[in-house]
PDB file of C-alpha atoms in Angstrom:
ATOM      1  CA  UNK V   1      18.612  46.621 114.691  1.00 85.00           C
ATOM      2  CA  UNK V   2      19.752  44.143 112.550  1.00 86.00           C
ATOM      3  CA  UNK V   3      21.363  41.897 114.998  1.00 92.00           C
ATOM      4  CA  UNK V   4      24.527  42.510 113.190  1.00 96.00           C
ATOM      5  CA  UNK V   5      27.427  44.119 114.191  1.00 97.00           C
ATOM      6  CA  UNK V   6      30.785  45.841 112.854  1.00 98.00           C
ATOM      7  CA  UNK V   7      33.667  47.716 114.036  1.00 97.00           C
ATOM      8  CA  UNK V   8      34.700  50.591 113.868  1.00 97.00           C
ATOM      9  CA  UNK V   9      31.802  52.769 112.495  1.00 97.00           C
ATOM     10  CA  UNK V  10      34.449  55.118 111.103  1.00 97.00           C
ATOM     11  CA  UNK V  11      38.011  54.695 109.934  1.00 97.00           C
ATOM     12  CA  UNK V  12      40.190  57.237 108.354  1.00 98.00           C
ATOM     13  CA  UNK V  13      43.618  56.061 107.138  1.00 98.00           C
ATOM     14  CA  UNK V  14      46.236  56.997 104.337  1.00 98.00           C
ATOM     15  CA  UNK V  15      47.354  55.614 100.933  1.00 98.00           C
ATOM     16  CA  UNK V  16      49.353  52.270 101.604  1.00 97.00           C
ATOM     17  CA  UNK V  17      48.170  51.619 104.790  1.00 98.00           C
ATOM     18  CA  UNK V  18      46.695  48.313 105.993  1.00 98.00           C
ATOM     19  CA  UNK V  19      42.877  47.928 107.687  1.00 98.00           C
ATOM     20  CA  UNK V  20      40.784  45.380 109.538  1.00 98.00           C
ATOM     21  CA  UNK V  21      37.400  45.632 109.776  1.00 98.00           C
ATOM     22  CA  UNK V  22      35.094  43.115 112.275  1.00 98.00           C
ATOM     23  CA  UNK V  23      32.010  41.980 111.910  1.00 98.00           C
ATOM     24  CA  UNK V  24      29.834  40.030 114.563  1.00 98.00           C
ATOM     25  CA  UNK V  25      27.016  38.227 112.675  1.00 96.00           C
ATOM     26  CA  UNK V  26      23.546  37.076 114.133  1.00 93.00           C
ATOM     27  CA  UNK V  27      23.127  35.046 116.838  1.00 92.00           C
ATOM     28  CA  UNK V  28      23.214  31.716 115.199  1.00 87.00           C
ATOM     29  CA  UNK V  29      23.810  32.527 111.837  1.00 90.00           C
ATOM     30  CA  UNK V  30      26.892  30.792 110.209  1.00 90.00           C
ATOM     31  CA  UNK V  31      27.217  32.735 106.666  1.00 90.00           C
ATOM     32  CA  UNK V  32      28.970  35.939 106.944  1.00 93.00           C
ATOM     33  CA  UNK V  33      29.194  38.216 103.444  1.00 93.00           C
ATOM     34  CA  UNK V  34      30.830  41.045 102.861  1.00 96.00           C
ATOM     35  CA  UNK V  35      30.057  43.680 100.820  1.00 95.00           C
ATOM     36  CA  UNK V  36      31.667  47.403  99.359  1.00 95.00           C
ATOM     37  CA  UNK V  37      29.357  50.299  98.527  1.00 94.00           C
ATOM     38  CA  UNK V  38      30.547  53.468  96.944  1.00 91.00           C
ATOM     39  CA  UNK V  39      29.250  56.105  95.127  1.00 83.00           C
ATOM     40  CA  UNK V  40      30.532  55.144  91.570  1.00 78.00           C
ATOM     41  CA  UNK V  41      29.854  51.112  92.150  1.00 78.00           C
ATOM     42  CA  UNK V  42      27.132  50.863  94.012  1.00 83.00           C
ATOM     43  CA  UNK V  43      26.913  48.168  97.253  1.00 87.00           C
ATOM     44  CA  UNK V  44      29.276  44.761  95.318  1.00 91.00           C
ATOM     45  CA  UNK V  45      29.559  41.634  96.788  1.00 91.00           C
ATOM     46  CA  UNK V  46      33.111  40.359  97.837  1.00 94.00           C
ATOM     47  CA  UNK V  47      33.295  37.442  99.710  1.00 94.00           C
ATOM     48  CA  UNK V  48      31.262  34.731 101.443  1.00 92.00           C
ATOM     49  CA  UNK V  49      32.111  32.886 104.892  1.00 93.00           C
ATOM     50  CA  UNK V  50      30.238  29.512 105.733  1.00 90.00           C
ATOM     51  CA  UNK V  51      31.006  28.141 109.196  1.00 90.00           C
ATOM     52  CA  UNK V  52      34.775  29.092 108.980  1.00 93.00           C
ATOM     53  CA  UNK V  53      35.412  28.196 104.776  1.00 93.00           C
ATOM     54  CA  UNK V  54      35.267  30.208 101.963  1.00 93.00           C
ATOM     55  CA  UNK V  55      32.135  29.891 100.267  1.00 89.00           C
ATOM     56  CA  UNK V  56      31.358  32.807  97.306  1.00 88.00           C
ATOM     57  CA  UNK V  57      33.889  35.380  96.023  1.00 91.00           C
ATOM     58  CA  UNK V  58      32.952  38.428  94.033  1.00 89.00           C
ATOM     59  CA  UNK V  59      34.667  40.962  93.198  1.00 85.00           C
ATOM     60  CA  UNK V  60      37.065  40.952  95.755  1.00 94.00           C
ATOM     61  CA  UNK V  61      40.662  42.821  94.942  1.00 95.00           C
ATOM     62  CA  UNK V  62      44.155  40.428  95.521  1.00 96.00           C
ATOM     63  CA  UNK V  63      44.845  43.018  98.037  1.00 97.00           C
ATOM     64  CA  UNK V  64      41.617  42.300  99.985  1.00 97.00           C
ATOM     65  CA  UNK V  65      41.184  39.552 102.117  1.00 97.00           C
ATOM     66  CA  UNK V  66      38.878  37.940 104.975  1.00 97.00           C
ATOM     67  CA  UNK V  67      38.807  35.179 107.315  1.00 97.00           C
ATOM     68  CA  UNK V  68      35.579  33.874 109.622  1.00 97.00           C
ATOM     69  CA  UNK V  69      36.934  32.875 113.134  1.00 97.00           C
ATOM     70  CA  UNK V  70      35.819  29.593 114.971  1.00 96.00           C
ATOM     71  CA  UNK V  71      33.172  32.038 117.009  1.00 95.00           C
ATOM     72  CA  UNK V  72      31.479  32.595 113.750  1.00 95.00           C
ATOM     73  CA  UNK V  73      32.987  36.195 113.906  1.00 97.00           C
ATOM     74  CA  UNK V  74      34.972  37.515 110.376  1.00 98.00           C
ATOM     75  CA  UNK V  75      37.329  40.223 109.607  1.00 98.00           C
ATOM     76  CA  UNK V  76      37.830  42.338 106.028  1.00 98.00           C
ATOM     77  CA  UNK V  77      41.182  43.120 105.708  1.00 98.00           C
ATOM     78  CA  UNK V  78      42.180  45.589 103.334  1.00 98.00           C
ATOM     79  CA  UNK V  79      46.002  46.406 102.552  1.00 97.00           C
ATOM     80  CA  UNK V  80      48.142  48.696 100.181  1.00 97.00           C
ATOM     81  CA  UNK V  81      45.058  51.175 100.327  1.00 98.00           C
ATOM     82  CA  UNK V  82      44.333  53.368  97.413  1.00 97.00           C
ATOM     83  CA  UNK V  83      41.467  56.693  97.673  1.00 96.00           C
ATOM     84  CA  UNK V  84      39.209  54.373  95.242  1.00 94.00           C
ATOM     85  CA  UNK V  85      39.350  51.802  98.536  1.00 96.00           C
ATOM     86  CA  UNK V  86      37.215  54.403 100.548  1.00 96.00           C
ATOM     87  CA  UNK V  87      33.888  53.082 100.855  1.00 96.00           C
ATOM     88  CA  UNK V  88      31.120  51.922 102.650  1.00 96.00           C
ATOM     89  CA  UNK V  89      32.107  48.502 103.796  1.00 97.00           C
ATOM     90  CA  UNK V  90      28.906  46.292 105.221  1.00 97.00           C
ATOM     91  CA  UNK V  91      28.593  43.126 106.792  1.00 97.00           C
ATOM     92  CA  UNK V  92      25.930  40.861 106.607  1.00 94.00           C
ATOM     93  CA  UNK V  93      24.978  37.202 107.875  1.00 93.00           C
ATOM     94  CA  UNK V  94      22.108  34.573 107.189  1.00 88.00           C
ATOM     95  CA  UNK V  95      21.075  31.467 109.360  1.00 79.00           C
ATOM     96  CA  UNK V  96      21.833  28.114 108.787  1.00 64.00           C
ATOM     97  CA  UNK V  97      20.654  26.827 104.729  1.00 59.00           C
ATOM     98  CA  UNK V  98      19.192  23.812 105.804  1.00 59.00           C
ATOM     99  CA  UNK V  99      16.930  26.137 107.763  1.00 57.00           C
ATOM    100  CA  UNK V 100      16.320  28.397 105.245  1.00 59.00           C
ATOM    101  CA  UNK V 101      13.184  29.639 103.705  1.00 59.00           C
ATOM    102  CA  UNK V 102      14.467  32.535 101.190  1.00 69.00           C
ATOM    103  CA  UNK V 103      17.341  34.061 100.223  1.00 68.00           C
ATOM    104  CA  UNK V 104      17.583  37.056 103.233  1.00 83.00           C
ATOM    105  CA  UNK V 105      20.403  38.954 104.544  1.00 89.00           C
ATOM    106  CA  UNK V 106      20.754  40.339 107.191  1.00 91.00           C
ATOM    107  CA  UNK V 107      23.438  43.422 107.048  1.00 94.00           C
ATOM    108  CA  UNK V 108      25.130  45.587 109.842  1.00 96.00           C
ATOM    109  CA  UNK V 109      25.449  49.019 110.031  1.00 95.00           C
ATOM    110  CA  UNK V 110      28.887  49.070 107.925  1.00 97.00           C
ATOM    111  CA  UNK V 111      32.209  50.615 108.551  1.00 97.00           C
ATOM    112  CA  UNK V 112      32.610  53.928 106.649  1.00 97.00           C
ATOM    113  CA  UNK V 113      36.468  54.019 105.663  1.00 97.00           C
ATOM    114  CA  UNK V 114      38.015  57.180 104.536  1.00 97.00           C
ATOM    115  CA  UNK V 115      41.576  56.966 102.833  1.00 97.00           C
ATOM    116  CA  UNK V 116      43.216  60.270 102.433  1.00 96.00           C
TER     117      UNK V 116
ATOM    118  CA  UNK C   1      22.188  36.155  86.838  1.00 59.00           C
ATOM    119  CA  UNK C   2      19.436  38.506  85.365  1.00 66.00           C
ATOM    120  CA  UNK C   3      19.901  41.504  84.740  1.00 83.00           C
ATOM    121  CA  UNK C   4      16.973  43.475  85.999  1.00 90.00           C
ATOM    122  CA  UNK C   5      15.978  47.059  85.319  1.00 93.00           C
ATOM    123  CA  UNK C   6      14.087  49.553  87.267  1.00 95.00           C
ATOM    124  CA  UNK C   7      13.681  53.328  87.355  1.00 96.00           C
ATOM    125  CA  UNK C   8      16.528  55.486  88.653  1.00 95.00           C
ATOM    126  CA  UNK C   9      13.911  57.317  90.747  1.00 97.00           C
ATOM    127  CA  UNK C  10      10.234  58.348  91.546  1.00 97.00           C
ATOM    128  CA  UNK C  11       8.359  60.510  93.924  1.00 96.00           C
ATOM    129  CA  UNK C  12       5.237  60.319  95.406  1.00 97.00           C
ATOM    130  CA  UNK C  13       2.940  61.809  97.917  1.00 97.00           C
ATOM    131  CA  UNK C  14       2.405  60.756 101.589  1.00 97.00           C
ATOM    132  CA  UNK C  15      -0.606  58.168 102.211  1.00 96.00           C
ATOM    133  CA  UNK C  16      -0.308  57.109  98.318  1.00 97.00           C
ATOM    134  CA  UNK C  17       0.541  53.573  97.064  1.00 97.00           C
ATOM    135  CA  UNK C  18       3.322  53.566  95.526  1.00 98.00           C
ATOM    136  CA  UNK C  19       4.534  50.991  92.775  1.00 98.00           C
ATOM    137  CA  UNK C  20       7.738  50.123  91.528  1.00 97.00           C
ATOM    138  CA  UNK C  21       8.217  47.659  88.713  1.00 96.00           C
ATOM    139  CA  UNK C  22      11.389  45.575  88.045  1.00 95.00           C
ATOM    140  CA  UNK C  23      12.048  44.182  84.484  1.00 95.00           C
ATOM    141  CA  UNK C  24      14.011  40.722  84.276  1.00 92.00           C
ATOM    142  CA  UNK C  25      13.754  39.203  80.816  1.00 92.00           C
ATOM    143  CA  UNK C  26      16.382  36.618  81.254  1.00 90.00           C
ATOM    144  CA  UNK C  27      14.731  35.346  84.490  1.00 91.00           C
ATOM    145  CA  UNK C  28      15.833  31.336  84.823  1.00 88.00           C
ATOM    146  CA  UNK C  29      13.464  28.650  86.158  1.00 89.00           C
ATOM    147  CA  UNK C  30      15.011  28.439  89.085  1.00 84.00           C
ATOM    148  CA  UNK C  31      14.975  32.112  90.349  1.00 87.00           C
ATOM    149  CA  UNK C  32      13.630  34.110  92.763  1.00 88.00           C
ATOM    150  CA  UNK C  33      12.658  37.975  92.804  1.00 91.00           C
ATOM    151  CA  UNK C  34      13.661  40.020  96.148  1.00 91.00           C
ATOM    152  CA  UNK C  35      13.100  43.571  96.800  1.00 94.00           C
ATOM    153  CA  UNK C  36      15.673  45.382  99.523  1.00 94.00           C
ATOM    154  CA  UNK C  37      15.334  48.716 101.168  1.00 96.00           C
ATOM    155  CA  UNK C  38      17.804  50.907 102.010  1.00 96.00           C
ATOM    156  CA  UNK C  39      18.301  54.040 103.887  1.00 94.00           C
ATOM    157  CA  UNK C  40      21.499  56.581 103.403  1.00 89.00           C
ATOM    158  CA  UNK C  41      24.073  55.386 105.389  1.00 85.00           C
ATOM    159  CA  UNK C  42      22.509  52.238 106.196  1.00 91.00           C
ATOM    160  CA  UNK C  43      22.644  48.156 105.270  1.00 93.00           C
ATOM    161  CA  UNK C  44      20.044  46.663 102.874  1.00 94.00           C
ATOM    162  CA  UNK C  45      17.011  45.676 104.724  1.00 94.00           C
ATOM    163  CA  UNK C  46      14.697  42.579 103.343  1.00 92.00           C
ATOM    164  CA  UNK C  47      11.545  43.604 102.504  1.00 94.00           C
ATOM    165  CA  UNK C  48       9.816  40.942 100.441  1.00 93.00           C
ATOM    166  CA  UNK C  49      10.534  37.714  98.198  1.00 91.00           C
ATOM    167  CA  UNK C  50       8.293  35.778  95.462  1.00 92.00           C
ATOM    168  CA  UNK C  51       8.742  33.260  92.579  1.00 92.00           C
ATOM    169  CA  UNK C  52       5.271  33.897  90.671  1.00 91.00           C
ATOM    170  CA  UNK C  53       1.833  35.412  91.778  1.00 89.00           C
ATOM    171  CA  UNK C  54       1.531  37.641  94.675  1.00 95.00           C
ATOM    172  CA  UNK C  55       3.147  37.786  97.722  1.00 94.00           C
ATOM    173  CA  UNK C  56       2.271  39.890 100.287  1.00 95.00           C
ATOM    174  CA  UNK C  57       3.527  41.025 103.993  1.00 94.00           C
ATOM    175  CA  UNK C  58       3.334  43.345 106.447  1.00 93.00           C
ATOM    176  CA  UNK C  59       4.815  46.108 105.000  1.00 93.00           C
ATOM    177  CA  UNK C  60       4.411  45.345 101.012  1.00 97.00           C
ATOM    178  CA  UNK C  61       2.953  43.219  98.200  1.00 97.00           C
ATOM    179  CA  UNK C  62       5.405  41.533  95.322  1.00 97.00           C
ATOM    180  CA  UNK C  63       3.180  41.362  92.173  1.00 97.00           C
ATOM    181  CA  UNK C  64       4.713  38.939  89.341  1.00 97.00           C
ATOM    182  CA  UNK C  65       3.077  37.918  86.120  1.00 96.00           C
ATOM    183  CA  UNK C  66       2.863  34.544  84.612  1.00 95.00           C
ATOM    184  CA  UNK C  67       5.677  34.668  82.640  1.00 95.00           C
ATOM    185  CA  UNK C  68       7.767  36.406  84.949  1.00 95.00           C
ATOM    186  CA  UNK C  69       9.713  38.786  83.121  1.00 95.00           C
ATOM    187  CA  UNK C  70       8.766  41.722  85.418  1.00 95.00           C
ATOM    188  CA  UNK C  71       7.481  42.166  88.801  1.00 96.00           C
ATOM    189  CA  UNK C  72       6.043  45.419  90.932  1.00 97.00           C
ATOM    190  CA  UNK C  73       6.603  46.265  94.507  1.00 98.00           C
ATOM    191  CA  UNK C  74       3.738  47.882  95.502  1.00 98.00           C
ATOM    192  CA  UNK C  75       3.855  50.100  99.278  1.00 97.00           C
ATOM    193  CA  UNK C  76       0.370  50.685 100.649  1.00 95.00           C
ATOM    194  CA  UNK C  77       0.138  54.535 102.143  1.00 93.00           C
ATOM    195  CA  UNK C  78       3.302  55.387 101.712  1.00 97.00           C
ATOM    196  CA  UNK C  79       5.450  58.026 104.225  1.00 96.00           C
ATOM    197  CA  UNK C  80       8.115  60.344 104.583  1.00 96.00           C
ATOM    198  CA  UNK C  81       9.889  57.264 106.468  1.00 95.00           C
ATOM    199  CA  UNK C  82       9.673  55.449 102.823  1.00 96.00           C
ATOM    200  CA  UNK C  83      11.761  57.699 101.233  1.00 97.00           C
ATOM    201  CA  UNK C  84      14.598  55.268 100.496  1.00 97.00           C
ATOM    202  CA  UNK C  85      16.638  53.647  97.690  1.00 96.00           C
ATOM    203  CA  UNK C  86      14.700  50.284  96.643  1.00 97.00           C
ATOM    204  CA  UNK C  87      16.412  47.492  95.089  1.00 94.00           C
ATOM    205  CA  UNK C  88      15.024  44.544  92.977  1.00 93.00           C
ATOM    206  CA  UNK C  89      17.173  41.752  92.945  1.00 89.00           C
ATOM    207  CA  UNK C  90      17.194  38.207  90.188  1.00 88.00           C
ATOM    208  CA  UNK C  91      18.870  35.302  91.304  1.00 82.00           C
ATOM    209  CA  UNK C  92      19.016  31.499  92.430  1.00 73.00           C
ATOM    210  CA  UNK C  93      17.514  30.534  96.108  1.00 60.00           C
ATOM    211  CA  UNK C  94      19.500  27.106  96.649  1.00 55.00           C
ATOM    212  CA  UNK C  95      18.870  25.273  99.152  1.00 49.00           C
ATOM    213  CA  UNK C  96      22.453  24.908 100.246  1.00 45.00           C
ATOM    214  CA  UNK C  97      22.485  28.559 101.442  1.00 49.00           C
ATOM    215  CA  UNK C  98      22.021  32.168 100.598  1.00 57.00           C
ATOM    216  CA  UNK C  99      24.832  33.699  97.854  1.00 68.00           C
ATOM    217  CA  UNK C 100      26.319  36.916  97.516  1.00 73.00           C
ATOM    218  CA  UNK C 101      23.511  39.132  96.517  1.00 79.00           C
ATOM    219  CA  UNK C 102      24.210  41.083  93.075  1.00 80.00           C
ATOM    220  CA  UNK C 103      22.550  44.760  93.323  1.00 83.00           C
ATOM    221  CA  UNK C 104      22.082  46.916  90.552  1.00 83.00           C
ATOM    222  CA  UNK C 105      21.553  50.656  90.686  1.00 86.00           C
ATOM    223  CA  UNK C 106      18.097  50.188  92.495  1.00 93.00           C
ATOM    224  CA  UNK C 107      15.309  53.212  92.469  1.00 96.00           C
ATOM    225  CA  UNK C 108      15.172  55.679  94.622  1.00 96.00           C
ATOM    226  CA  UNK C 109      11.681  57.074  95.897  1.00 98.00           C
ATOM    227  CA  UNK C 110      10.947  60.488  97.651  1.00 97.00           C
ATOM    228  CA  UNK C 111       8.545  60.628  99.629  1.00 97.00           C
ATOM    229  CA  UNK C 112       6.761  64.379  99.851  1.00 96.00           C
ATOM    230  CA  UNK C 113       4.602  65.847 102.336  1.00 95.00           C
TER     231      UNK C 113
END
């Protein structure tokens, strides 16, 4: 158990429909990342949450979006969903940098979401 | 970032060792090699990190040459609960906090009886 956790395990939704997903980092741990992995891209980076502010984006669709809360919590949202959208959507946090040793992640179970 | 290259996929036998190299010939000064595991229908799980040498923990050693351009993860008596998709992964450790994490294709390893 990675510490990490995200809501709902599994989501099944239709074409133009709108999603959030949650994650609940690490006790502690102020960076939130999110991350898409499907069978034709692999696991891509998306976005990057530091303490509330947008940090990193990748390769993060207009249509995507994500916000970290003032409890350190952050949610994906995904609108106008298409059937390349369904993925494997993960979550993952690290501790504070200035504490930081290496470069680790720590990633939640992920949301599996299914658009039909 | 470096790109890095590893096999698609390899097998091996329970109790072996088990090494997988990673080739990054455009490695910069300032980065580090990491090696994530990952199980179907799971997150990426650290296993090990090194800039040059060897590294070793618990569960693996990091082997990386003087001029850096490759490195080997090497698993000690391997089993069935190894069978898993391994990534190697190139990039920057700043100081200022972790990035996004770039992951290629990784290799994945079966594990036999």
């Amino acid at each position: 158990d990675s510490g990490v956790t995200q809501t709902p395990k599994h989501l099944i939704t239709a074409t133009g429909q709108r999603v959030t997903l949650r994650c609940s980092p690490r006790s502690g741990d102020l960076s939130v990342y999110w991350y898409q992995q499907s069978l034709d891209q692999g696991l891509q980076f998306l976005i990057q949450y530091y303490n509330g502010e947008e940090r990193a984006k990748g390769n993060i669709l207009e249509r995507f979006s994500a916000q970290q809360f003032p409890d350190l919590h952050s949610e994906l949202n995904l609108s106008s969903l298409e059937l390349g959208d369904s993925a494997l959507y993960f979550c993952a946090s690290s501790g504070d940098p200035a504490g930081q040793s290496r470069n680790e992640q720590f990633f939640g179970p992920g949301t599996r979401l299914t658009v039909l | 970032l470096a790109k890095t290259t590893q096999p698609i996929s390899m097998d091996s036998y329970e109790g072996q060792e088990v090494n997988i190299t990673c080739s990054h010939n455009n490695i910069a000064t300032n980065d580090y090699i990491t090696w994530y595991q990952q199980f179907p229908s799971q997150g990426p799980r650290f296993i090990i990190q090194g800039y040059k040498t060897k590294v070793t923990n618990e569960v693996a050693s990091l082997f990386i040459p003087a001029d850096r351009k490759s490195s080997t993860l090497s698993l000690p008596r391997v089993s069935l609960s190894d069978t898993a998709v391994y990534y190697c992964l190139v990039g920057e450790y700043r100081g200022g906090g972790a990035d996004g994490l770039t992951f290629g294709k990784g290799t994945h390893l079966i594990i036999q009886p």
